[in-house]
XYZ file of C-alpha atoms in Angstrom:
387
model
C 98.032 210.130 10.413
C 94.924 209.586 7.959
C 93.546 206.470 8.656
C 92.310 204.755 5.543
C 88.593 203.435 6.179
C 88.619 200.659 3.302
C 91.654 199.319 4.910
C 90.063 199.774 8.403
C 87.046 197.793 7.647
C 89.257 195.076 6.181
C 91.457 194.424 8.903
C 88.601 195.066 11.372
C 86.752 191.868 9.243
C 90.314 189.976 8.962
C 90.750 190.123 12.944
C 87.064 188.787 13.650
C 87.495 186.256 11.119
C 90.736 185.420 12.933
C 88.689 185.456 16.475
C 86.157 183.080 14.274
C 88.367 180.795 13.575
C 90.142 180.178 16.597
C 86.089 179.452 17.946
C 85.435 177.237 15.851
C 88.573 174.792 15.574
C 88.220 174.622 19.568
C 84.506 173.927 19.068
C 85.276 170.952 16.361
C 87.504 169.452 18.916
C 85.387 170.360 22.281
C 82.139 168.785 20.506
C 84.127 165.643 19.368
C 85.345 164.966 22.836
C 82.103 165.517 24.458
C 80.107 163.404 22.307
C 82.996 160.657 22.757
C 83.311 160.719 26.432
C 79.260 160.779 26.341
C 79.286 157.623 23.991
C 82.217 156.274 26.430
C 80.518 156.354 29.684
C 77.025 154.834 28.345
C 78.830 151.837 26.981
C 81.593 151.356 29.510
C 80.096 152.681 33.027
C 84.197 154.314 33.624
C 84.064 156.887 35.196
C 87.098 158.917 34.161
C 84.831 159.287 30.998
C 82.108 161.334 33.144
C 84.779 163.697 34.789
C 86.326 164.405 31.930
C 82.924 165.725 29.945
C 82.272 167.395 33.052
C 85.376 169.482 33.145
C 85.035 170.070 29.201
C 81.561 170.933 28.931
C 81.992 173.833 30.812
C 84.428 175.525 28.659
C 82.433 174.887 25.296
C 79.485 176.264 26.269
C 81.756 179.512 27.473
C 83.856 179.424 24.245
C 80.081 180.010 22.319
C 79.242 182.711 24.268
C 82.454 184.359 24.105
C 82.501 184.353 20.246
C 78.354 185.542 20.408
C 79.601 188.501 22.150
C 82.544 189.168 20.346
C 83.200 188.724 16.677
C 81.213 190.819 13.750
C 78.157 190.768 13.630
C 77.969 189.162 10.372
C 79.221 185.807 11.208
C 77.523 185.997 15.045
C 74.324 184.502 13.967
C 76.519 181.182 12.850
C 77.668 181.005 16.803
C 73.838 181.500 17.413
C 72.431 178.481 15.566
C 75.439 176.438 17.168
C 75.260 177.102 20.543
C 71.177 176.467 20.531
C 71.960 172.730 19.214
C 75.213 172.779 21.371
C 72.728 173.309 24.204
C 70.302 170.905 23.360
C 73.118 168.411 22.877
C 74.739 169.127 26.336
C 71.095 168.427 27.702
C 70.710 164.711 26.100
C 74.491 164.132 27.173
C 74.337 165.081 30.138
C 70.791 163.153 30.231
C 72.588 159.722 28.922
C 75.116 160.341 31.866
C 72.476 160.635 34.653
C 70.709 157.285 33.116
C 74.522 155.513 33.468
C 74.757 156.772 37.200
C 71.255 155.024 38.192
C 72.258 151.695 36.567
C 70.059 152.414 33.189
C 72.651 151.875 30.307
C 70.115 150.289 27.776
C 68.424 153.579 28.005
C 71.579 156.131 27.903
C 73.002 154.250 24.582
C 69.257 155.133 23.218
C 69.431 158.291 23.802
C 72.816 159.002 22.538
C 71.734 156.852 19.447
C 68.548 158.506 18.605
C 67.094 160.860 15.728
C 67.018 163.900 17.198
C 70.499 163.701 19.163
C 72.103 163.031 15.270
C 70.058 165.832 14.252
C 71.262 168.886 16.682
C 74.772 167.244 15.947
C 73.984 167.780 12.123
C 73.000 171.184 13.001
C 76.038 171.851 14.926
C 78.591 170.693 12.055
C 76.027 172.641 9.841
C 76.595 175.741 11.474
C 80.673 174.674 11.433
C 80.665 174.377 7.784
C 78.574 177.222 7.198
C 81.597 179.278 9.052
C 84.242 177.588 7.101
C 82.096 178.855 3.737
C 81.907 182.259 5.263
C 85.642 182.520 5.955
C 86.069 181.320 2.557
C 84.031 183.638 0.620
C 85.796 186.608 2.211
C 89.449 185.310 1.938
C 90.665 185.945 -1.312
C 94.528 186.397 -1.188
C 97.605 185.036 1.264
C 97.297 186.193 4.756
C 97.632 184.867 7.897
C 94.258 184.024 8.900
C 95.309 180.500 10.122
C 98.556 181.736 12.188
C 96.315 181.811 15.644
C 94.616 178.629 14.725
C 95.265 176.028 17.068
C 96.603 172.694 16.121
C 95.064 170.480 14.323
C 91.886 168.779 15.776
C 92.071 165.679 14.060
C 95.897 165.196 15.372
C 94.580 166.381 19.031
C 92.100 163.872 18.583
C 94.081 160.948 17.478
C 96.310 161.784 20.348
C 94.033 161.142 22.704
C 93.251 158.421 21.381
C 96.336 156.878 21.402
C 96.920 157.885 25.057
C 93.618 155.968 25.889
C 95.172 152.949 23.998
C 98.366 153.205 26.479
C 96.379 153.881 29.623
C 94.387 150.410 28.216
C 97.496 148.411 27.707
C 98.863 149.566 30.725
C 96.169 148.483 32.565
C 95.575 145.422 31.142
C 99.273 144.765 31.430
C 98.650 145.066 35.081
C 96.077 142.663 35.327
C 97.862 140.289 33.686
C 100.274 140.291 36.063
C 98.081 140.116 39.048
C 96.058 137.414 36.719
C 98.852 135.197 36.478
C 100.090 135.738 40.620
C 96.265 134.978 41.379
C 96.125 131.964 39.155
C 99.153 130.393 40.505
C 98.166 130.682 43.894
C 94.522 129.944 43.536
C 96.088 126.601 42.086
C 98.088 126.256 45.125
C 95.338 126.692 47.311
C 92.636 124.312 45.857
C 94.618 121.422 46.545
C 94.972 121.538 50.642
C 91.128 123.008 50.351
C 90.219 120.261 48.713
C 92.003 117.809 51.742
C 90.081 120.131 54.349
C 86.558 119.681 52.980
C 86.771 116.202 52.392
C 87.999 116.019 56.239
C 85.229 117.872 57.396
C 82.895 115.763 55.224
C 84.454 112.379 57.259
C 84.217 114.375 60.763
C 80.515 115.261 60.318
C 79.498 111.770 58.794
C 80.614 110.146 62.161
C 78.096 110.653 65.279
C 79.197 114.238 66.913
C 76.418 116.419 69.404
C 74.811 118.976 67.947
C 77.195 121.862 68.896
C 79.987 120.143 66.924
C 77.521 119.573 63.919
C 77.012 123.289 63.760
C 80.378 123.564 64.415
C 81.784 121.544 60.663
C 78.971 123.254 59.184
C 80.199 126.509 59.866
C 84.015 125.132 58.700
C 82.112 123.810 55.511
C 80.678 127.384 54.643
C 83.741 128.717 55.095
C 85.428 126.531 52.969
C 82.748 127.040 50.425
C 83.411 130.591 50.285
C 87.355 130.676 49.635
C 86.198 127.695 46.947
C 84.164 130.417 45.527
C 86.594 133.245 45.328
C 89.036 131.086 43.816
C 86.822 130.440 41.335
C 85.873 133.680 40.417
C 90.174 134.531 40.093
C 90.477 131.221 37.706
C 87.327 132.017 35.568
C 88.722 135.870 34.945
C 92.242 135.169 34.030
C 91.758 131.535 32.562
C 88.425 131.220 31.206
C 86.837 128.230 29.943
C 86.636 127.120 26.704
C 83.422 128.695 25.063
C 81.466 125.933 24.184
C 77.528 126.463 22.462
C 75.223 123.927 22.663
C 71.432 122.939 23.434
C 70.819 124.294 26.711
C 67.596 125.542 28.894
C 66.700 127.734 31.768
C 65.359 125.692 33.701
C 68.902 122.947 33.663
C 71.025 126.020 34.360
C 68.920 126.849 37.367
C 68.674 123.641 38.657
C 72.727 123.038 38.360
C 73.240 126.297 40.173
C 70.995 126.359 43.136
C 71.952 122.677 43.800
C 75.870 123.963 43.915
C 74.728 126.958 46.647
C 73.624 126.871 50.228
C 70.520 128.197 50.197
C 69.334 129.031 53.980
C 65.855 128.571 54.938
C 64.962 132.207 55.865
C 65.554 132.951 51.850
C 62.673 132.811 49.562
C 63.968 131.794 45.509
C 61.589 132.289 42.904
C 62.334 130.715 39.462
C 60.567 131.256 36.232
C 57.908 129.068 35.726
C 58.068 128.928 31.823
C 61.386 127.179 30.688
C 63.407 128.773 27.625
C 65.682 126.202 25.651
C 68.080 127.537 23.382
C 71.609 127.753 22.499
C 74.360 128.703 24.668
C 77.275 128.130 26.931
C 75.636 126.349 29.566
C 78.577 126.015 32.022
C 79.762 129.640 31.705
C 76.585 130.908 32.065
C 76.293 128.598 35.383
C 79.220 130.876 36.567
C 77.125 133.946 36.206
C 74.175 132.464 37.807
C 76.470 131.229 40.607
C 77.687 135.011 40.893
C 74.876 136.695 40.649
C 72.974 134.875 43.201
C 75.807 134.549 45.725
C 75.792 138.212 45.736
C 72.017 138.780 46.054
C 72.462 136.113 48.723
C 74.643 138.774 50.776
C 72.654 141.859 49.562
C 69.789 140.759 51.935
C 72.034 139.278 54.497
C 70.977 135.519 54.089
C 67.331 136.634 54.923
C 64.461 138.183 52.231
C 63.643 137.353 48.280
C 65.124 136.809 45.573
C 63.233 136.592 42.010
C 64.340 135.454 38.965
C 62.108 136.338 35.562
C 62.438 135.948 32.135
C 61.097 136.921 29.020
C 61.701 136.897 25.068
C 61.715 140.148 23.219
C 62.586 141.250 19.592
C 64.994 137.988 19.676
C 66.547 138.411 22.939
C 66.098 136.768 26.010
C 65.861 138.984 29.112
C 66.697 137.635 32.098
C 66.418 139.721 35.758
C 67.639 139.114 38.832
C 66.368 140.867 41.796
C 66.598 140.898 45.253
C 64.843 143.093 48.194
C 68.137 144.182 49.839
C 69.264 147.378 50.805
C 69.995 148.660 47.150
C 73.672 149.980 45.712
C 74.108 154.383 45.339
C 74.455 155.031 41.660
C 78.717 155.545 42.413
C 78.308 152.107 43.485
C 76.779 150.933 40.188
C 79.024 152.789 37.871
C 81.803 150.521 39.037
C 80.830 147.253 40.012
C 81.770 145.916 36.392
C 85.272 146.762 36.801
C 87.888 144.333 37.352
C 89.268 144.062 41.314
C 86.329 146.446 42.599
C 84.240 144.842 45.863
C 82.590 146.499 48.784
C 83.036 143.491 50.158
C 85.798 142.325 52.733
C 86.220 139.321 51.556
C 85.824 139.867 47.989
C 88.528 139.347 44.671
C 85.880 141.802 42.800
C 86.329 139.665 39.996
C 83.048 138.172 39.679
C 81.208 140.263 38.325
C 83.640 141.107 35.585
C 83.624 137.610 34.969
C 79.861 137.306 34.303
C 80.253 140.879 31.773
C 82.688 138.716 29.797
C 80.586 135.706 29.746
C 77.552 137.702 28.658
C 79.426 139.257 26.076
C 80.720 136.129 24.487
C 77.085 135.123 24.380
C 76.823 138.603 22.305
C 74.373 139.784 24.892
C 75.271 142.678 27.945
C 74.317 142.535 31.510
C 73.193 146.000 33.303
C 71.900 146.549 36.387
C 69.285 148.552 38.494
C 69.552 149.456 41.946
C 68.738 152.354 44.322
C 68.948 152.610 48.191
C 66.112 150.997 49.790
C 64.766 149.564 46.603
C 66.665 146.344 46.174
C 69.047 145.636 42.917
C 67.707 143.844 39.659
C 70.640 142.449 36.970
C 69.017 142.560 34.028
C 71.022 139.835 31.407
C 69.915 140.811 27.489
C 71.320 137.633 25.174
C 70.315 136.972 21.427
C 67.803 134.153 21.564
C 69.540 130.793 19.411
C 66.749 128.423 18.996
C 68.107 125.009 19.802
C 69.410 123.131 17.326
């Protein structure tokens, strides 16, 4: 059978168009999902964002090099120019996710927000719509080019999306329901706490030896600390009012370190310039509180803590380290989420607590840390000149 060679060449172009095609519509949606989960991680520390770009990223870069090596070479150079942005893009991704894992958010949403990351993403739709041109130019009557083509990325897309919606609902759902168990007990517990410290209070006012002295101070810390934890479940699931008015520094300070024990073996050191401006200054006690409780138990009752400020572009920065043992980066990617402690004794709702606080204020809180080298909470709010 004679083989006609005009009809040859044209199916031979229809099938790598078809082969094209099918690249690039995976490509659209593999590139949107990377960039997302990328974008996802830097602002929300979640991990399930990092696994999943780890497990796509993988298959994009092979889905490149498959249609390099095997579509015509008249549309191969268009897979060229995308896969060199597609790996410089992979590089500043996976860059923004290694910043995320050593506690340096501020820095991975720069990265993922700068010139030259929109650039090789320009370049990489570029070299999409350049294809889609191509395809165009040689398609000229019905066929079924688009048969192969798999769904729709924009509906895969919005499905996800919606799926991340129900996983978020379903969570918070959850939490909600542990919110409102935790509240109603915390409630139930204050009161009789309450009874006990006041008791110990009488007992230790009265003349006792010094072994029973140590002995209601060691009740009194105790009570202290289920105070505190109760606390921390009423401030996440009923939160204050939020409330701005003329605050400082210095009067937040001073409220907070008065409300914790502070042994003498630990070394505080406060800012010496004050900052007034405007804010919550009870909620933003509650971070304080936190954050210095914690730092109190990184070094074990026994080492530094330093507090510094400063005022930058409008914002007031605010750090908070302490020479403990330092938190591995798996550590720090989680510490913000709600119900997560390394401690025993922990609700792991502090810290969540103080992200939502922060937040109202329109400011975020990240944090530094690496075994050996002590943890620094670094609090970035807009600076509100007092009124």
């Amino acid at each position: 059978m004679a083989i006609n060679k005009k009809s040859s060449t044209k199916y031979k172009v229809k099938s790598t168009m078809k082969l094209g095609l099918y690249h690039i519509q995976l490509m659209r949606y593999y590139e949107e999902v990377l960039a997302q989960a990328a974008r996802n991680y830097a602002f929300t520390g979640d991990k399930r964002w990092e696994i999943r770009y780890r497990a796509i990223e993988p298959m994009s870069d092979a889905l490149l090099k498959d249609a390099i090596a095997n579509t015509d070479e008249t549309i191969t150079p268009f897979f060229i120019v995308m896969d060199n942005a597609n790996v410089n893009l992979v590089k500043m991704e996976c860059g923004s996710i290694d910043l995320v894992n050593e506690g340096k958010k501020e820095q991975a949403i720069e990265l993922l927000e700068s010139k030259e990351y929109a650039n090789q993403r320009k370049i990489l739709a570029g070299g999409l719509e350049d294809f889609i041109i191509k395809i165009e130019g040689n398609t000229h009557e019905p066929d079924d080019l688009f048969d192969i083509m798999v769904p729709s990325v924009q509906q895969i897309i919005e499905l996800e999306r919606k799926l991340a919606v129900m996983e978020d609902n379903l969570k918070k759902e959850k939490l909600s329901t542990i919110g409102e168990l935790s509240a109603r007990l915390a409630h139930d517990i204050r009161n009789p706490l309450s009874i006990i410290k006041n008791s110990i209070n009488i007992l230790a006012s009265k003349d006792a030896d010094a072994k029973t002295m140590e002995t209601y101070e060691r009740m009194e810390r105790a009570v202290e600390r289920i105070a505190h934890q109760i606390d921390d479940v009423l401030n996440f699931v009923k939160p204050q009012a939020f409330s701005l008015k003329n605050t400082s520094l210095h009067e937040i300070l001073t409220s907070v370190l008065a409300r914790i024990e502070i042994p003498e073996t630990v070394v505080i050191t406060i800012p010496p310039n004050n900052i007034e401006f405007v804010g919550d200054n009870i909620r933003l006690e509650i971070v304080f509180v936190n954050l210095i409780t914690n730092a109190l138990q990184a070094i074990n009752n026994s080492g530094e803590i330093t507090i510094g400020t400063s005022i930058t572009n409008g914002k007031i920065i605010i750090k908070i380290h302490d020479d403990g043992p330092g938190m591995p980066s798996d550590i720090i990617s989680k510490i913000f989420d709600p119900l997560f402690t390394t401690k025993q004794t922990g609700t792991g709702l502090g810290l969540t607590s103080c992200k939502t606080i922060i937040e109202q204020h329109g400011g975020h809180i990240d944090v530094e840390s690496a075994v050996g080298k002590g943890t620094t909470f670094i609090i970035t709010i807009p600076y509100r000149e007092i009124l």
